[in-house]
Coordinates of C-alpha atoms and ligand atoms in Angstrom, one line a residue:
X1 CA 12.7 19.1 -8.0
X2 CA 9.7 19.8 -7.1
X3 CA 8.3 17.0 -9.4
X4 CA 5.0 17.8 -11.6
X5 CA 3.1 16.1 -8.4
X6 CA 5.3 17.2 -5.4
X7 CA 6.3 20.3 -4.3
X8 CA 8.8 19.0 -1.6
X9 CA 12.8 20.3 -1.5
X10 CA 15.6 17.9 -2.5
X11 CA 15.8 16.7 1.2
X12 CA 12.4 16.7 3.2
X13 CA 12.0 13.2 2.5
X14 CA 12.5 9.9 4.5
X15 CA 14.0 7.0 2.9
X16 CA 11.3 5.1 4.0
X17 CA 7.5 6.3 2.8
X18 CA 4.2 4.8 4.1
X19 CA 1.3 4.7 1.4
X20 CA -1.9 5.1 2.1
X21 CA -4.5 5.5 -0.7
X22 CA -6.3 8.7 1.1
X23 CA -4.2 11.9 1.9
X24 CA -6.4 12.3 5.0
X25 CA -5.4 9.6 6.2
X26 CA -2.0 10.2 5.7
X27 CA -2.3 12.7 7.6
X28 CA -3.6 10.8 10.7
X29 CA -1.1 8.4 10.3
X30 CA 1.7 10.8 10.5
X31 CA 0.0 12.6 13.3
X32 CA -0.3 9.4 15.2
X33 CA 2.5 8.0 14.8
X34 CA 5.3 11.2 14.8
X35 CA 5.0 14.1 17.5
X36 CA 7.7 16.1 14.9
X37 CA 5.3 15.5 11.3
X38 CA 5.4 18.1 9.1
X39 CA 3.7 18.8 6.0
X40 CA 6.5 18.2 2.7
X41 CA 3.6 18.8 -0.1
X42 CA 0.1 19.5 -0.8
X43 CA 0.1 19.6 -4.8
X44 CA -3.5 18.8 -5.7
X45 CA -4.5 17.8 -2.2
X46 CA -2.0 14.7 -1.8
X47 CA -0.2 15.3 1.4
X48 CA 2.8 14.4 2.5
X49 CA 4.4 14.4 5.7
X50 CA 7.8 13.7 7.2
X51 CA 9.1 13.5 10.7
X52 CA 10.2 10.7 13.2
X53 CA 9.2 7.6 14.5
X54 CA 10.0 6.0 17.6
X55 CA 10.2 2.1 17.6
X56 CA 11.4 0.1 20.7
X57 CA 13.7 3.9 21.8
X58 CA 15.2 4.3 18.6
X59 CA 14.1 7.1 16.6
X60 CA 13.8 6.4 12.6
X61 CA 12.9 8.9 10.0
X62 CA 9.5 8.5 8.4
X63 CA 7.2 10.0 5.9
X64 CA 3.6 9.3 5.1
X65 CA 2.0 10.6 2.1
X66 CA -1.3 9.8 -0.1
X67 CA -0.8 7.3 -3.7
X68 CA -4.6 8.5 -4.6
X69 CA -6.6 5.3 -6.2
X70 CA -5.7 3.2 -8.4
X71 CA -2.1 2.2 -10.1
X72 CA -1.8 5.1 -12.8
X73 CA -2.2 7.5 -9.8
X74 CA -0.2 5.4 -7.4
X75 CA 2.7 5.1 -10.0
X76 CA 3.5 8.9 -10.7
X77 CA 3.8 9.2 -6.7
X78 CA 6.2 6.2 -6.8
X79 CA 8.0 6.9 -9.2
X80 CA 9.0 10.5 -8.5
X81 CA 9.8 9.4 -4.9
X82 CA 12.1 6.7 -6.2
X83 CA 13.4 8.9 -8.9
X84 CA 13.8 12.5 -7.4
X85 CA 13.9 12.0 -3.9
X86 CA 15.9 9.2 -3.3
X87 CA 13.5 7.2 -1.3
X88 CA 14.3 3.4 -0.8
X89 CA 11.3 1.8 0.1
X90 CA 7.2 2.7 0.1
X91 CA 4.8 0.6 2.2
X92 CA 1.2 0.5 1.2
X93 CA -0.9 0.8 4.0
X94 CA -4.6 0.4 2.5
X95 CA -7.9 -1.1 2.4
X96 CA -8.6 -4.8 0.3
X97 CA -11.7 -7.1 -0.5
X98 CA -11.6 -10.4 1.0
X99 CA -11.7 -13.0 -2.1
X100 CA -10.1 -16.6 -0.4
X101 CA -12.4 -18.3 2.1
X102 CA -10.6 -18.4 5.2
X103 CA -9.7 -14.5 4.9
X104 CA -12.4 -12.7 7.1
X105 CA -13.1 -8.5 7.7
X106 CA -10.6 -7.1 10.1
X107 CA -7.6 -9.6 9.0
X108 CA -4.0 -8.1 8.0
X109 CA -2.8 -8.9 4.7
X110 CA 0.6 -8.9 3.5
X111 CA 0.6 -8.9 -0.2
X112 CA 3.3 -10.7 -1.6
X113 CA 2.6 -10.6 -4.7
X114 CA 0.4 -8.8 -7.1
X115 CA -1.8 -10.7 -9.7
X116 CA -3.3 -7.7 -12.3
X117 CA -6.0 -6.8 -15.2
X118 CA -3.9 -3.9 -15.5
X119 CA -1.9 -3.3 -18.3
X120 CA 1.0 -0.9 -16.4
X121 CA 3.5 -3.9 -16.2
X122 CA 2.8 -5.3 -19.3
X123 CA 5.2 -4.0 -21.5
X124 CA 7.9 -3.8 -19.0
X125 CA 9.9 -6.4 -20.8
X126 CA 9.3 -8.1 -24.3
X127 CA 7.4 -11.0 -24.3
X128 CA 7.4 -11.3 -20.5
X129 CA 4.5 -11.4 -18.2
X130 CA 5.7 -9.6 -15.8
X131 CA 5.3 -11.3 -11.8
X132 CA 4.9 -8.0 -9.4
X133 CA 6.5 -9.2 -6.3
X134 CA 7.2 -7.4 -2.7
X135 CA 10.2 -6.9 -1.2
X136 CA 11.0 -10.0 0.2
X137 CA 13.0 -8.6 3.2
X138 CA 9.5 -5.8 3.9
X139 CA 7.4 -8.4 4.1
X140 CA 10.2 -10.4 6.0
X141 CA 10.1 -7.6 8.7
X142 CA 6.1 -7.5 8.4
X143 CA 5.3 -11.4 8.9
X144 CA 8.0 -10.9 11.8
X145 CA 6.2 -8.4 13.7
X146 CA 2.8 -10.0 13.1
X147 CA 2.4 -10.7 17.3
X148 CA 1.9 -7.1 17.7
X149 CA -1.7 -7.2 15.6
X150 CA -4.3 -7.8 18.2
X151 CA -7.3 -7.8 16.1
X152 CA -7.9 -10.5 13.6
X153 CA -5.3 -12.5 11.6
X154 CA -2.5 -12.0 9.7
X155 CA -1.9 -13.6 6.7
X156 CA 0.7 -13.4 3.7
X157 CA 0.3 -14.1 0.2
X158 CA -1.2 -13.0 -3.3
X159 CA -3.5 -10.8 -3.8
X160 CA -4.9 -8.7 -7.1
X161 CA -4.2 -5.4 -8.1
X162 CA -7.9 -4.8 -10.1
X163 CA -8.0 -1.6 -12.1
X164 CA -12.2 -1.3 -11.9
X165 CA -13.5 -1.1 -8.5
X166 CA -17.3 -1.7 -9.4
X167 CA -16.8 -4.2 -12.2
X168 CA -15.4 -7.3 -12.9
X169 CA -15.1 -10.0 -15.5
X170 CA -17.6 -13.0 -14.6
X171 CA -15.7 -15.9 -13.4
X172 CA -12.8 -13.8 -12.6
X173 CA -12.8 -13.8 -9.2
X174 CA -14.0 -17.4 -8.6
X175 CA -10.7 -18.2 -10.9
X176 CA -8.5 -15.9 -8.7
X177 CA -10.2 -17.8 -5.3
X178 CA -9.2 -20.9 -6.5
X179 CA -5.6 -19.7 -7.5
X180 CA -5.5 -19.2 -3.7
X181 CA -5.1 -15.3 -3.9
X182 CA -6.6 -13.5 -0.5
X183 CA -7.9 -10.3 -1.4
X184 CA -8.3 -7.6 -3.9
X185 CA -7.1 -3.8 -4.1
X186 CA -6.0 -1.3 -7.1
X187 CA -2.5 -0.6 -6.5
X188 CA -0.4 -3.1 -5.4
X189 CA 0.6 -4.8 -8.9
X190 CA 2.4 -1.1 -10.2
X191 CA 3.8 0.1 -7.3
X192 CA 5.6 -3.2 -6.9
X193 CA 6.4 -2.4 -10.9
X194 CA 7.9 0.6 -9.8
X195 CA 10.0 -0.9 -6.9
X196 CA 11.3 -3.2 -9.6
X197 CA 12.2 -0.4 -12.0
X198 CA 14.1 1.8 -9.9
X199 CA 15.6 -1.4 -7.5
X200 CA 14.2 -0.4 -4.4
X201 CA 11.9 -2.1 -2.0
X202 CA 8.2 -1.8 -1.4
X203 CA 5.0 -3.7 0.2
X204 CA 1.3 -3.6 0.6
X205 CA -0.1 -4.4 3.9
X206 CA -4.4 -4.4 3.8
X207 CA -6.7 -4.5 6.1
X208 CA -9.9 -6.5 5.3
X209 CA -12.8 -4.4 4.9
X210 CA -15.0 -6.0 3.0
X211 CA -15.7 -9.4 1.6
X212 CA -16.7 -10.0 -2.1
X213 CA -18.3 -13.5 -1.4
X214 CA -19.4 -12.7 2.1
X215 CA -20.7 -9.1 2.5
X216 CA -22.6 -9.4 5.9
X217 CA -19.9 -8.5 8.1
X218 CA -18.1 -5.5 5.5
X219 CA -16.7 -2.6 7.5
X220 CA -18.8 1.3 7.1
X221 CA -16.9 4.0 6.2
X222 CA -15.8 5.3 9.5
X223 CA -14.7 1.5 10.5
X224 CA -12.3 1.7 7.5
X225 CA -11.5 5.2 8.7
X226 CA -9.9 3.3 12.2
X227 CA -9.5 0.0 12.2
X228 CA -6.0 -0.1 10.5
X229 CA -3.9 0.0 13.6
X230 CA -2.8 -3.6 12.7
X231 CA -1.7 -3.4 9.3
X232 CA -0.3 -0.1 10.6
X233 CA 2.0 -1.6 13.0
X234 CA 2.9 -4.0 10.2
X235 CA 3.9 -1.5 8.0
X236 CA 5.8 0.7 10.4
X237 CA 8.0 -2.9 11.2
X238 CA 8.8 -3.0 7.6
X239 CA 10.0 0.6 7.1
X240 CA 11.9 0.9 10.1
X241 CA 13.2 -2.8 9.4
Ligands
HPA301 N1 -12.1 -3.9 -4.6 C1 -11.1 -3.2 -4.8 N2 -10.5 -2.5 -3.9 C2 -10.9 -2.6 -2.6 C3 -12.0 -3.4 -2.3 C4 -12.6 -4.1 -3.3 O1 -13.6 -4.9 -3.1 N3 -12.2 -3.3 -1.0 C5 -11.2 -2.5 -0.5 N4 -10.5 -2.0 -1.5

């Protein structure tokens, strides 16, 4: 303490952590969502913040910081939060592809479990392939709280944790489609690892933003930037749960 990737003190923070792929946008969130956020770190850019949330009068102590992409960067945050700052649970807030049919831009997803191509869980245990699966009491708390998402629908279920973002084995994600998983992202599978690892909780919760078999309707840049108020509220049910 400080870590090699944090430079916060042995208390600044929460138990609870929300994840979002972009420091920026950590930052927002903890803006947003706690009058009291201060800044806990800033090695190489991926900020964290603490302070206090307010859910139905009762204050609960938050933090917010950045995983960076993909689940080599996502696991050294989680695992020096789990392992030198005592935190219990991390909820990814972040972006996915649409894969199923019925899943359209602007839905919430809660990502129960993680399908891979990644190799991070695959030596966890001997001879195991390893099933990376959510808290079940996070997403418990999430799918409770789903009335409060106004915009689109909220669904729960698998999804894939793809390490590439621009390329992708042919017939992969047809096979995945028809395995009924809902959407794709690059962190999900190993932070769930981690969670596993170290016996604490965590959950991803994904806003749609784009659609890999149906790209008319895929959100710009600045529409991902604002449109995650759902999954948002999802997430802070879970941490606060
Ligand atoms: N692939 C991987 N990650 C993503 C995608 C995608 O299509 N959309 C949003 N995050």
């Amino acid at each position: 303490m400080p870590t090699p990737h944090i430079a916060a003190g042995p208390d600044d923070f929460a138990p609870a952590v929300l994840m979002p792929g972009d420091p920026k946008r950590a930052e927002r969130i903890a803006q947003m969502l706690m009058p009291d956020a201060h800044l806990v770190t800033d090695v190489r850019g991926m900020l964290g913040f603490t302070g206090t949330v307010e859910v139905d009068g009762t204050s609960h102590p938050l933090s917010v910081m950045g995983s960076g992409m993909g689940q080599p960067s996502a696991t050294i945050y989680a695992t020096e939060l789990f392992r030198e700052y005592g935190v219990q649970r991390i909820i990814r807030v972040g972006t996915c592809g649409g894969i199923a049919e019925g899943v359209q831009v602007g839905d919430v997803i809660i990502g129960t479990g993680a399908h891979t191509d990644s190799m991070m869980n695959q030596h966890r245990v001997p001879g195991i392939n390893f099933s990376a699966t959510a808290s079940f009491e996070l997403a418990a708390a999430a799918w409770a709280a789903r009335d409060q998402v106004s915009e689109g629908t909220v669904l729960a279920g698998p999804i894939v944790s793809k390490d590439h973002f621009y390329w992708t084995v042919p017939g992969m994600i047809d096979g995945l489609r028809a395995h009924g998983t809902l959407g794709v992202e690059m962190e999900a599978a190993a932070l769930y690892g981690v969670a596993n690892e170290f016996g604490r909780q965590a959950l991803a919760v994904l806003t749609v933003s784009d659609h890999l078999i149906d790209g008319s309707k895929d959100m710009s840049a600045q529409e991902r930037e604002t449109r995650f108020q759902g999954a948002l509220a999802l997430a802070v049910a879970a941490a606060t749960s």
